[in-house]
C-alpha positions as protocol buffer text, in pm:
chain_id: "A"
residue {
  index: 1
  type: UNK
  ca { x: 2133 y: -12161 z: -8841 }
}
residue {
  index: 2
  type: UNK
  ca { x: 1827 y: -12428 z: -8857 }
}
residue {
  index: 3
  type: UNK
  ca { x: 1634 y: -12316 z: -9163 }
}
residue {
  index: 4
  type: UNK
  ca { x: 1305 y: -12104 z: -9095 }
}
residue {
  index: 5
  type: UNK
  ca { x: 1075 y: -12337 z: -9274 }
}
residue {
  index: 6
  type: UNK
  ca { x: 1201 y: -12589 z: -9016 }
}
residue {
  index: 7
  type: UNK
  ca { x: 998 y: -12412 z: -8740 }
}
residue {
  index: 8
  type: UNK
  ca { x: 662 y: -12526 z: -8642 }
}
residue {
  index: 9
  type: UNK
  ca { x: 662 y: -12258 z: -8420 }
}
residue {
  index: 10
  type: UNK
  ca { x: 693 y: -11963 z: -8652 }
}
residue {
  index: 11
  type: UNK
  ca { x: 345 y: -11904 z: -8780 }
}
residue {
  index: 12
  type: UNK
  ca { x: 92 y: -11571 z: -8750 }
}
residue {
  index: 13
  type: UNK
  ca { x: 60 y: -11454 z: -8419 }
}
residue {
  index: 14
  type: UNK
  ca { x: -262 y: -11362 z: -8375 }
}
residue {
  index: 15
  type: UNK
  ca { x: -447 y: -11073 z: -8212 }
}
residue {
  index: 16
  type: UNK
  ca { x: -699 y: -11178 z: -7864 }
}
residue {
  index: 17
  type: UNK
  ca { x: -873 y: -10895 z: -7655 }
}
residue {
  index: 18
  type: UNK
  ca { x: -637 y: -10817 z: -7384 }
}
residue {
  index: 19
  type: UNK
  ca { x: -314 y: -10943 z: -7491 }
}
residue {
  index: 20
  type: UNK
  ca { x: -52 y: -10708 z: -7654 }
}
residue {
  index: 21
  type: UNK
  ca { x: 101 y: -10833 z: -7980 }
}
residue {
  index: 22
  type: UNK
  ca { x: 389 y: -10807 z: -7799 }
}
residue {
  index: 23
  type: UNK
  ca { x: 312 y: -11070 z: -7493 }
}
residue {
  index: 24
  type: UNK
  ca { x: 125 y: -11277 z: -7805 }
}
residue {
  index: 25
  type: UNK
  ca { x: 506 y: -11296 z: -7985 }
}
residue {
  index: 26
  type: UNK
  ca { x: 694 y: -11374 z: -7609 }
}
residue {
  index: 27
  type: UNK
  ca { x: 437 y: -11639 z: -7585 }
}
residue {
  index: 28
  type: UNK
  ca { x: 514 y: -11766 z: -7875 }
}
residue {
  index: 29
  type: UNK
  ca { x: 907 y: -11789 z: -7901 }
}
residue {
  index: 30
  type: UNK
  ca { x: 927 y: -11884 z: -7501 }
}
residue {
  index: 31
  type: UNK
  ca { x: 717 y: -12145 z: -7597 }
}
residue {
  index: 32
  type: UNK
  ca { x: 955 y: -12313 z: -7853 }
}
residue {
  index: 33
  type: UNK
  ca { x: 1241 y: -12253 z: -7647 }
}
residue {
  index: 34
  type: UNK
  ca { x: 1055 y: -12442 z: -7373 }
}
residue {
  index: 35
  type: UNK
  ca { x: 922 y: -12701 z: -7583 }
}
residue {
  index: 36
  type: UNK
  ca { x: 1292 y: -12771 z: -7694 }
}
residue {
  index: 37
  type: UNK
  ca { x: 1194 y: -12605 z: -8105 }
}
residue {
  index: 38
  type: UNK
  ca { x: 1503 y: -12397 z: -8007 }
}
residue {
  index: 39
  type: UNK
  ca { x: 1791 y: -12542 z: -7888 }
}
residue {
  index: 40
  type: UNK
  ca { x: 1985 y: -12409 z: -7617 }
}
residue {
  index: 41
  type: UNK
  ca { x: 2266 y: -12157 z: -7763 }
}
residue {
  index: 42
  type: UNK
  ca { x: 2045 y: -12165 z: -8076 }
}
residue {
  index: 43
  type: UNK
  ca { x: 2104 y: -11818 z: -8314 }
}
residue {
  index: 44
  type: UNK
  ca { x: 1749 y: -11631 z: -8321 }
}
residue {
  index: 45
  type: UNK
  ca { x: 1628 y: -11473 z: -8598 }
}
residue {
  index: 46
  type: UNK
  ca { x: 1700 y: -11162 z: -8663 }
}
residue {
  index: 47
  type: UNK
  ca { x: 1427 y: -10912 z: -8553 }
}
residue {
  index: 48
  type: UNK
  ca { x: 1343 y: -10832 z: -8943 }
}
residue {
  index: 49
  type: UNK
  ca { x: 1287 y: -11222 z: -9027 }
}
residue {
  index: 50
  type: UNK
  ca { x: 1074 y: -11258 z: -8691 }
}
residue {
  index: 51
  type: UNK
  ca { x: 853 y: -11007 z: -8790 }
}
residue {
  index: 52
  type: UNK
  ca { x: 788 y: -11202 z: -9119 }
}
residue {
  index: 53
  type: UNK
  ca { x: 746 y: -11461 z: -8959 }
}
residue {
  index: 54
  type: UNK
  ca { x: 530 y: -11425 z: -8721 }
}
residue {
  index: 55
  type: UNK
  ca { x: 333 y: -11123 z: -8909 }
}
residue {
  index: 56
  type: UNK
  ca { x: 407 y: -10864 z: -8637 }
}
residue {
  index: 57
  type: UNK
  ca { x: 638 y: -10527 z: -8693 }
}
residue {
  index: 58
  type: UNK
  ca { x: 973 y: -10497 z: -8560 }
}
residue {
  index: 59
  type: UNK
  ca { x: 871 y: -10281 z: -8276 }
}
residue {
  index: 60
  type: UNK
  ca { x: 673 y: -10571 z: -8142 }
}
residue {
  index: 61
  type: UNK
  ca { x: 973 y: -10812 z: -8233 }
}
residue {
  index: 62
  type: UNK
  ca { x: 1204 y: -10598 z: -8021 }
}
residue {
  index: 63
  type: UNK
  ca { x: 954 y: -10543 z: -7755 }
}
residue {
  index: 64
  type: UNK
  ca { x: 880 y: -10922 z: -7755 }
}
residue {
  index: 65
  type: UNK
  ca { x: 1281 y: -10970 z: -7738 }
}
residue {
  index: 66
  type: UNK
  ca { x: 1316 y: -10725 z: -7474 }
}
residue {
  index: 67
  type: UNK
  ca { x: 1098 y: -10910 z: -7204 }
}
residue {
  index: 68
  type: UNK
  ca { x: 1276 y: -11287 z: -7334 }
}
residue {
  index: 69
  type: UNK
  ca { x: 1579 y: -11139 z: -7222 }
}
residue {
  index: 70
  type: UNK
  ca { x: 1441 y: -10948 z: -6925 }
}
residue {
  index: 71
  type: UNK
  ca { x: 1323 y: -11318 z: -6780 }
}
residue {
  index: 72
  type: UNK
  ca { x: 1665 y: -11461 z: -6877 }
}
residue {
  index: 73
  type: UNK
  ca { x: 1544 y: -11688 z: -7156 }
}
residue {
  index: 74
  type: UNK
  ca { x: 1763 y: -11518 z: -7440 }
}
residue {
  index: 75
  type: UNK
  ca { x: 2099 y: -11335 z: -7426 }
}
residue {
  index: 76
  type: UNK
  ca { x: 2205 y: -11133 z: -7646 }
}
residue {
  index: 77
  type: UNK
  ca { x: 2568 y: -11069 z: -7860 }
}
residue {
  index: 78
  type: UNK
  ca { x: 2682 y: -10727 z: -7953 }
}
residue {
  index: 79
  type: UNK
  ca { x: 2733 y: -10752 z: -8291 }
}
residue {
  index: 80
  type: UNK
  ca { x: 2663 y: -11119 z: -8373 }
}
residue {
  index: 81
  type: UNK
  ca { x: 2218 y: -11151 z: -8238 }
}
residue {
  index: 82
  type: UNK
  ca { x: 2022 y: -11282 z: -8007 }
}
residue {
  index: 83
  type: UNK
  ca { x: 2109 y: -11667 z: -7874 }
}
residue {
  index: 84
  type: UNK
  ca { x: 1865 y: -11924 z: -7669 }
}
residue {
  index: 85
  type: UNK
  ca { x: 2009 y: -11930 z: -7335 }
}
residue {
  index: 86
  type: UNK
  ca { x: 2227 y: -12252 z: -7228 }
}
residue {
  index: 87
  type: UNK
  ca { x: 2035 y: -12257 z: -6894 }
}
residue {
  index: 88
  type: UNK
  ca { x: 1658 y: -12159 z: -6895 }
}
residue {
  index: 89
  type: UNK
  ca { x: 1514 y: -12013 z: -6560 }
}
residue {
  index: 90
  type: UNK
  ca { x: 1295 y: -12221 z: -6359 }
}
residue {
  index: 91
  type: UNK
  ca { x: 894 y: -12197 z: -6436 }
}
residue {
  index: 92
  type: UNK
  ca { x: 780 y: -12058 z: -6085 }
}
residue {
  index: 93
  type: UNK
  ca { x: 422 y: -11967 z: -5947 }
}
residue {
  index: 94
  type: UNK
  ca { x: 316 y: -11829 z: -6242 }
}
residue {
  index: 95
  type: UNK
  ca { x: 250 y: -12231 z: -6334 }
}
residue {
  index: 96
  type: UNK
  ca { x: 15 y: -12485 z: -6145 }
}
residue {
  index: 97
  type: UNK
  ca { x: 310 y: -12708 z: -6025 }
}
residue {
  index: 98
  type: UNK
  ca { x: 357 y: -12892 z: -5710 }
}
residue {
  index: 99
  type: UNK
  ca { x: 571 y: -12708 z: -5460 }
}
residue {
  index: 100
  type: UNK
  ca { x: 848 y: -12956 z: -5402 }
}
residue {
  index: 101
  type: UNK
  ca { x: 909 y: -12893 z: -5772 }
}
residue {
  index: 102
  type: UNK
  ca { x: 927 y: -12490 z: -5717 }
}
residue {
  index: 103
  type: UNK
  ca { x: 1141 y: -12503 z: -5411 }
}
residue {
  index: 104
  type: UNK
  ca { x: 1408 y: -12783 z: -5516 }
}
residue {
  index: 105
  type: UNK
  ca { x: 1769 y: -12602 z: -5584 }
}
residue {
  index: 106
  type: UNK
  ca { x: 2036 y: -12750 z: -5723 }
}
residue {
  index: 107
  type: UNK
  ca { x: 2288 y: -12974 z: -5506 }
}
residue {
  index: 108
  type: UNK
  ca { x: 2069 y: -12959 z: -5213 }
}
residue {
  index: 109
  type: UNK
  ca { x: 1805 y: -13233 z: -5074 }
}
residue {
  index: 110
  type: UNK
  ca { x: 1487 y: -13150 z: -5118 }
}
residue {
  index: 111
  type: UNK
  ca { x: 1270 y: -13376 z: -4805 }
}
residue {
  index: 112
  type: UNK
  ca { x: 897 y: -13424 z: -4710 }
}
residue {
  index: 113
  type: UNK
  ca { x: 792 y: -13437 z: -4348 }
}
residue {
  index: 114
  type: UNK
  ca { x: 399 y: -13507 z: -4300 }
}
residue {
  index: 115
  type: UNK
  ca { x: 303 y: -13281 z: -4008 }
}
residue {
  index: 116
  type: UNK
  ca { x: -28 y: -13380 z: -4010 }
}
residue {
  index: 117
  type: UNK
  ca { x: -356 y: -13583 z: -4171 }
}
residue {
  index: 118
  type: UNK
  ca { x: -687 y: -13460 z: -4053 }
}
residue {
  index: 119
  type: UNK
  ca { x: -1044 y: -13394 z: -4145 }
}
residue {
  index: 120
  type: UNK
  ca { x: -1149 y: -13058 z: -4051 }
}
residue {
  index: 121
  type: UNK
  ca { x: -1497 y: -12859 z: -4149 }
}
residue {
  index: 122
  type: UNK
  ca { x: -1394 y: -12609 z: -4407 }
}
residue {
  index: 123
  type: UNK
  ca { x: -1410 y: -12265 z: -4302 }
}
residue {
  index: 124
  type: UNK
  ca { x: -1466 y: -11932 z: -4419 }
}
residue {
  index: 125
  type: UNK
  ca { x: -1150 y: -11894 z: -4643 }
}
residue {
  index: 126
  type: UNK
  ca { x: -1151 y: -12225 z: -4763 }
}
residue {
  index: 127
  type: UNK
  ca { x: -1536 y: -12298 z: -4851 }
}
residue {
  index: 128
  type: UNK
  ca { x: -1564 y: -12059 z: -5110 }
}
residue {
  index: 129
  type: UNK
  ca { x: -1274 y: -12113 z: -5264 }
}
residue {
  index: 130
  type: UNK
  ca { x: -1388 y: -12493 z: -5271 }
}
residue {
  index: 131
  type: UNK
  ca { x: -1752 y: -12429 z: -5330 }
}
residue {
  index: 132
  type: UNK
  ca { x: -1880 y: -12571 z: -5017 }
}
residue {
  index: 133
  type: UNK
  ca { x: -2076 y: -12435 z: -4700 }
}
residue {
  index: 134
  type: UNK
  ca { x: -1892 y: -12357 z: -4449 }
}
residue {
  index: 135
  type: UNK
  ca { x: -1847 y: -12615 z: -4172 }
}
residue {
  index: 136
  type: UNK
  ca { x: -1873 y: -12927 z: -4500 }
}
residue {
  index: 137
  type: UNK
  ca { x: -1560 y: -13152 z: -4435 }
}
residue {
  index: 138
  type: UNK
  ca { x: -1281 y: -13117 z: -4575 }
}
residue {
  index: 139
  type: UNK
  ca { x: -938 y: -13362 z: -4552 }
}
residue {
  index: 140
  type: UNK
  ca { x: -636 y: -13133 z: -4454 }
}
residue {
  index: 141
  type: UNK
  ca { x: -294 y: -13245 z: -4550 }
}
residue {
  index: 142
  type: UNK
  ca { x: -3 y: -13027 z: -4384 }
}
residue {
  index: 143
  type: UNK
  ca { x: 344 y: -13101 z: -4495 }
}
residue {
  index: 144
  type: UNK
  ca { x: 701 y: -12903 z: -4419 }
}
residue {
  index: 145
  type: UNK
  ca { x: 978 y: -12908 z: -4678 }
}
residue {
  index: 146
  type: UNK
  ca { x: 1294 y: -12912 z: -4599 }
}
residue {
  index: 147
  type: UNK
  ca { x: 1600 y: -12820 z: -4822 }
}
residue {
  index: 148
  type: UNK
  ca { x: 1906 y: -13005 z: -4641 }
}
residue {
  index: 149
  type: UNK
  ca { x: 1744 y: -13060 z: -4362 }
}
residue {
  index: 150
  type: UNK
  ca { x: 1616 y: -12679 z: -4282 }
}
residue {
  index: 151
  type: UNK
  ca { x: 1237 y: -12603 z: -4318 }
}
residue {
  index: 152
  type: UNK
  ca { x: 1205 y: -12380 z: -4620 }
}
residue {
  index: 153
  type: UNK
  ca { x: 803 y: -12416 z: -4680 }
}
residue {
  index: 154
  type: UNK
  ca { x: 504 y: -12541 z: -4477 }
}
residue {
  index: 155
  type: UNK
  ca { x: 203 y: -12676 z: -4706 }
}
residue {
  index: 156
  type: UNK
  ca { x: -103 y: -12719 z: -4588 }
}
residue {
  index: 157
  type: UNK
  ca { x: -368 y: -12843 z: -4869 }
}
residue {
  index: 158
  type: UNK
  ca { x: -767 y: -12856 z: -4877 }
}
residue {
  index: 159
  type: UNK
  ca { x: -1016 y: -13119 z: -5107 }
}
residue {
  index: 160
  type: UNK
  ca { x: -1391 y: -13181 z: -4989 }
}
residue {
  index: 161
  type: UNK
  ca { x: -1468 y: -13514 z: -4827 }
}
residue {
  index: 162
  type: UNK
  ca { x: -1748 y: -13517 z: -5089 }
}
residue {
  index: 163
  type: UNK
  ca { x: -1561 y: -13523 z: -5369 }
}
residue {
  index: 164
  type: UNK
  ca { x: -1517 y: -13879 z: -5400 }
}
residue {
  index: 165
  type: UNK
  ca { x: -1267 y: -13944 z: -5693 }
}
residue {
  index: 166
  type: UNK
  ca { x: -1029 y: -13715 z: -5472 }
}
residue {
  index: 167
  type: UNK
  ca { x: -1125 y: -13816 z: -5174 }
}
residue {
  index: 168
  type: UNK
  ca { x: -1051 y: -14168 z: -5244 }
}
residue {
  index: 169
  type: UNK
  ca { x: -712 y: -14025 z: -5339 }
}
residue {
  index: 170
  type: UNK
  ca { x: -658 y: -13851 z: -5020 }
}
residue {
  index: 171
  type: UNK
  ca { x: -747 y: -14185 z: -4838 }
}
residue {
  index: 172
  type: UNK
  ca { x: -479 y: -14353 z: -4968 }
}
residue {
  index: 173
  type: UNK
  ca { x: -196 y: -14020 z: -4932 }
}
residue {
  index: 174
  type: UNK
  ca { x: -360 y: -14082 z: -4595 }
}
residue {
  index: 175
  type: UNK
  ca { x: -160 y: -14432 z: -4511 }
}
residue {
  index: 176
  type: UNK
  ca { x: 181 y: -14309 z: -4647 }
}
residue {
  index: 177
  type: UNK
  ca { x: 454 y: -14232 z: -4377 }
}
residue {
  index: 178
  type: UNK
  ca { x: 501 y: -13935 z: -4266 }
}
residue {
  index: 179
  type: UNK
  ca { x: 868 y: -13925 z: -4343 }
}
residue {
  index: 180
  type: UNK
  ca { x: 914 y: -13856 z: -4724 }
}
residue {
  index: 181
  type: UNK
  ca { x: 563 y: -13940 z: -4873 }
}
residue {
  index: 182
  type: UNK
  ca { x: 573 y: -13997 z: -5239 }
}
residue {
  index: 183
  type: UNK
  ca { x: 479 y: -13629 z: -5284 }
}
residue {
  index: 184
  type: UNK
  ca { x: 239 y: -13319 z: -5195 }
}
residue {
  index: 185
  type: UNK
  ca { x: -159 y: -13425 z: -5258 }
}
residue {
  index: 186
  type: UNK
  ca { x: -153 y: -13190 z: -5584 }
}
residue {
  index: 187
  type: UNK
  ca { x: 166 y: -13419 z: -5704 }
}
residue {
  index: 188
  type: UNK
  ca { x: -64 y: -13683 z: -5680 }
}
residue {
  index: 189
  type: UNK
  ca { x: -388 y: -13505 z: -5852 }
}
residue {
  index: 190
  type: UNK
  ca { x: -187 y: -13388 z: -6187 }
}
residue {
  index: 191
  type: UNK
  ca { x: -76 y: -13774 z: -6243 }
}
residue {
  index: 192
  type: UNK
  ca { x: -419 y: -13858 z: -6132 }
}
residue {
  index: 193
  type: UNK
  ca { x: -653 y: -13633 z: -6318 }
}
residue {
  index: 194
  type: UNK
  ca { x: -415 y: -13522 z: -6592 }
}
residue {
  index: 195
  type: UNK
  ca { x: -589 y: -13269 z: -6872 }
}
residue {
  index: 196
  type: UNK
  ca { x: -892 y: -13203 z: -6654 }
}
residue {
  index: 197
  type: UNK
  ca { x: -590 y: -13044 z: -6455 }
}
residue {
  index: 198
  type: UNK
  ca { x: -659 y: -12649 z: -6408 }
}
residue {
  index: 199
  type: UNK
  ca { x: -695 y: -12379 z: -6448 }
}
residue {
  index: 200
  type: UNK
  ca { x: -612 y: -12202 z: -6104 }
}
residue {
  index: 201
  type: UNK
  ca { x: -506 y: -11892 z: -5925 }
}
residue {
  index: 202
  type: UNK
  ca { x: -250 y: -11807 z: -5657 }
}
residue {
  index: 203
  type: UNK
  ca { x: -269 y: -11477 z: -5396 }
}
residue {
  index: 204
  type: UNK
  ca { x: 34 y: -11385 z: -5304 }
}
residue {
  index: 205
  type: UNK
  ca { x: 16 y: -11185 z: -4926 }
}
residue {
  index: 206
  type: UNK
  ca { x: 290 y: -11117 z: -4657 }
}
residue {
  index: 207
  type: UNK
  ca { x: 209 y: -11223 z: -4280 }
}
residue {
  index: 208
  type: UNK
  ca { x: 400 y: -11361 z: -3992 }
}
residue {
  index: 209
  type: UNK
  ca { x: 510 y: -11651 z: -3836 }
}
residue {
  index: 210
  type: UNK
  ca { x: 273 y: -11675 z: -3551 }
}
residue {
  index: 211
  type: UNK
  ca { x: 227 y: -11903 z: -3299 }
}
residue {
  index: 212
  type: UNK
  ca { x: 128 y: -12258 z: -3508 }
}
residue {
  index: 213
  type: UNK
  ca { x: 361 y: -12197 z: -3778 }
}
residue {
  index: 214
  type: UNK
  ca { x: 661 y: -12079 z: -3622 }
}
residue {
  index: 215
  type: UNK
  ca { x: 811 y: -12405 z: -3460 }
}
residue {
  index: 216
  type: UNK
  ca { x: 723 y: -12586 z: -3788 }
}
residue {
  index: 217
  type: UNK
  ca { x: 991 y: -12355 z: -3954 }
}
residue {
  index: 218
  type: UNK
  ca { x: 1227 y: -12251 z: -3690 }
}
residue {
  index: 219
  type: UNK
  ca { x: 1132 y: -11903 z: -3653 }
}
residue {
  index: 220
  type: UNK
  ca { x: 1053 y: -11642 z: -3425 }
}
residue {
  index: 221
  type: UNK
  ca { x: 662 y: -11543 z: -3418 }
}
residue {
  index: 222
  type: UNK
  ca { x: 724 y: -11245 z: -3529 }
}
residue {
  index: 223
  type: UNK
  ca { x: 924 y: -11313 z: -3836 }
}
residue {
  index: 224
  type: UNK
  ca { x: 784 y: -11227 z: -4171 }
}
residue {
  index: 225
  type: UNK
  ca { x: 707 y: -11504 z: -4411 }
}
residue {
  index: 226
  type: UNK
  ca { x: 558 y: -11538 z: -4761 }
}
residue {
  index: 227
  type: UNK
  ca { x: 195 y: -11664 z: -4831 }
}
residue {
  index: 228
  type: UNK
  ca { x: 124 y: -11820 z: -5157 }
}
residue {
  index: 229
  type: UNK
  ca { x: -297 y: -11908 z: -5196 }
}
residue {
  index: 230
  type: UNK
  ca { x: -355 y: -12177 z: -5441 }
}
residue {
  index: 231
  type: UNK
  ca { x: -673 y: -12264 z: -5549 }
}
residue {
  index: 232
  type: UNK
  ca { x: -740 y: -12494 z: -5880 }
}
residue {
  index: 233
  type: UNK
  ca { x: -996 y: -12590 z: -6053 }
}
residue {
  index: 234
  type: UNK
  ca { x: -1054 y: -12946 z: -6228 }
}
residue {
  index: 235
  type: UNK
  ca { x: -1316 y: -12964 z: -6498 }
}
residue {
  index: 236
  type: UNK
  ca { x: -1415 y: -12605 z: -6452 }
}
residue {
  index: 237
  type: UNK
  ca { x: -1535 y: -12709 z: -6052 }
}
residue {
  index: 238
  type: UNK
  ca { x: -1331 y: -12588 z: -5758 }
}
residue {
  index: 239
  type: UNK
  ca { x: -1133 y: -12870 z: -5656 }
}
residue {
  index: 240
  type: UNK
  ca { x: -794 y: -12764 z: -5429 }
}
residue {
  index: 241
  type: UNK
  ca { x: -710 y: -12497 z: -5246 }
}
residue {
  index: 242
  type: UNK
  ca { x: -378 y: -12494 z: -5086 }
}
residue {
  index: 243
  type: UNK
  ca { x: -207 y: -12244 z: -4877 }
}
residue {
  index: 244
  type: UNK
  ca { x: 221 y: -12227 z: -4867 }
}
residue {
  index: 245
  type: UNK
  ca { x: 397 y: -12017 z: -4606 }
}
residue {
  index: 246
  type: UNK
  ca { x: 758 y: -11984 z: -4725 }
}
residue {
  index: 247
  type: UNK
  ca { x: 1032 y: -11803 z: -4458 }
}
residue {
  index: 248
  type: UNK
  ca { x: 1286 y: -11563 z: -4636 }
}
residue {
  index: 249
  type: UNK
  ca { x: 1544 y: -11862 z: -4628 }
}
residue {
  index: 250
  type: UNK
  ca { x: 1351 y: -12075 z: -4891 }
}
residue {
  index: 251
  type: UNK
  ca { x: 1554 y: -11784 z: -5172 }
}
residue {
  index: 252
  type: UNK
  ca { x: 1401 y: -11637 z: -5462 }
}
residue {
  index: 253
  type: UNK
  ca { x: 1043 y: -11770 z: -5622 }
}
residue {
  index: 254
  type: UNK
  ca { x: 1010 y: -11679 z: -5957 }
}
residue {
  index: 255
  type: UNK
  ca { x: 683 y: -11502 z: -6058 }
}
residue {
  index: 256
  type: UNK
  ca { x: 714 y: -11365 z: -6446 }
}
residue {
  index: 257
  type: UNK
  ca { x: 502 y: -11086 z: -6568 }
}
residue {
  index: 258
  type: UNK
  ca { x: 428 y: -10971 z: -6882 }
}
């Protein structure tokens, strides 16, 4: 076992308004197991030297341990501990990612189709959510995935014509081909705008198909799909707002609580 003064990672938790000591201490080891601080198949501490480590009793160790294993990020040994798990779960909506990253599976091709590039005045559910009046231009971006060749998402993404430094990016997003772009417009915003980057929230709601949406993903009209909400902030100023309709084909989308 790596020797405990060899982890960064194991310092004081400490106590914030709303957070349980024992989401503080899963914050704190998932961290270092996603940061690579523990190795795959690495041997935990036992729940007596995590405590003194990280200051916390070993009711919040266990609880702490409990949930790690719960979202598959530790497995545990009768009889010999707690190990880092040789294959972490994939970070899901809980995360400001783009969506080709949260839908890719393993073996299978992951493709872009651009359905459509327009400029549209924003309307009541997106100008709030932007901070704009409603009917202000916005540029609407509408993309399908599909996962070996069957539709398993449709995008469509909102920025504000006004904003220039993003509108300048959509411009250019703009003259890509339609057929595998280089990526979704919020790809393009986290290698553009980096650490300004967040933060953002995503509704989760349960609809149907409906007329516009259903030939985009092969379905009926009246078939029940998935609605993700995005909206993201950059700088602390409403930036993004993106809406994802996933079918029950696209599989499981992780969404971790704690």
């Amino acid at each position: 076992m790596q020797e405990i003064t060899q982890w960064p990672w194991a310092t004081q938790v400490e106590s914030r308004p709303g957070v349980p000591l024992r989401v503080a201490a899963y914050s704190r080891i998932a961290e270092a197991i996603r940061a690579g601080q523990l190795s795959p198949g690495a041997l935990l501490p036992t729940e007596s030297q995590l405590g003194t480590l990280l200051h916390v009793s070993r009711t919040v160790v266990r609880e702490a341990l409990m949930l790690l294993e719960e979202d598959g990020l530790v497995r545990a040994r009768r009889g010999v501990g707690r190990f880092v798990s040789h294959e972490l779960p994939r970070i899901g909506i809980e995360k400001i990612q783009p969506y080709e990253r949260l839908l890719a599976a393993p073996n299978q091709r992951l493709e872009l189709r651009r359905t459509g590039v327009s400029e549209q005045p924003a309307s009541e559910f997106i100008a709030p959510r932007l901070g704009l009046e409603i009917d202000a231009p916005t540029h609407l971006f509408e993309t399908v995935f599909l996962r070996d060749g069957e539709p398993v998402a449709l995008l469509q993404e909102h920025v504000a014509v006004s904003d220039e430094q993003i509108g300048q990016l959509a411009r250019e997003l703009s003259d890509e081909p339609a057929t595998d772009p280089t990526g979704t417009l919020l790809t393009r915003l986290q290698e553009r705008l980096g650490s300004d980057f967040g933060p953002g929230e995503c509704e989760i709601s349960v609809s149907q198909a409906r007329e516009t949406r259903a030939p985009l993903l092969e379905l009926e009209v009246e078939d029940p799909i998935l609605v993700l909400t995005q909206s993201v902030a950059f700088a602390s100023v409403p930036r993004y707002v993106a809406k994802c309709v996933v079918p029950a084909r696209a599989g499981h989308l992780l969404l971790k609580q704690t």
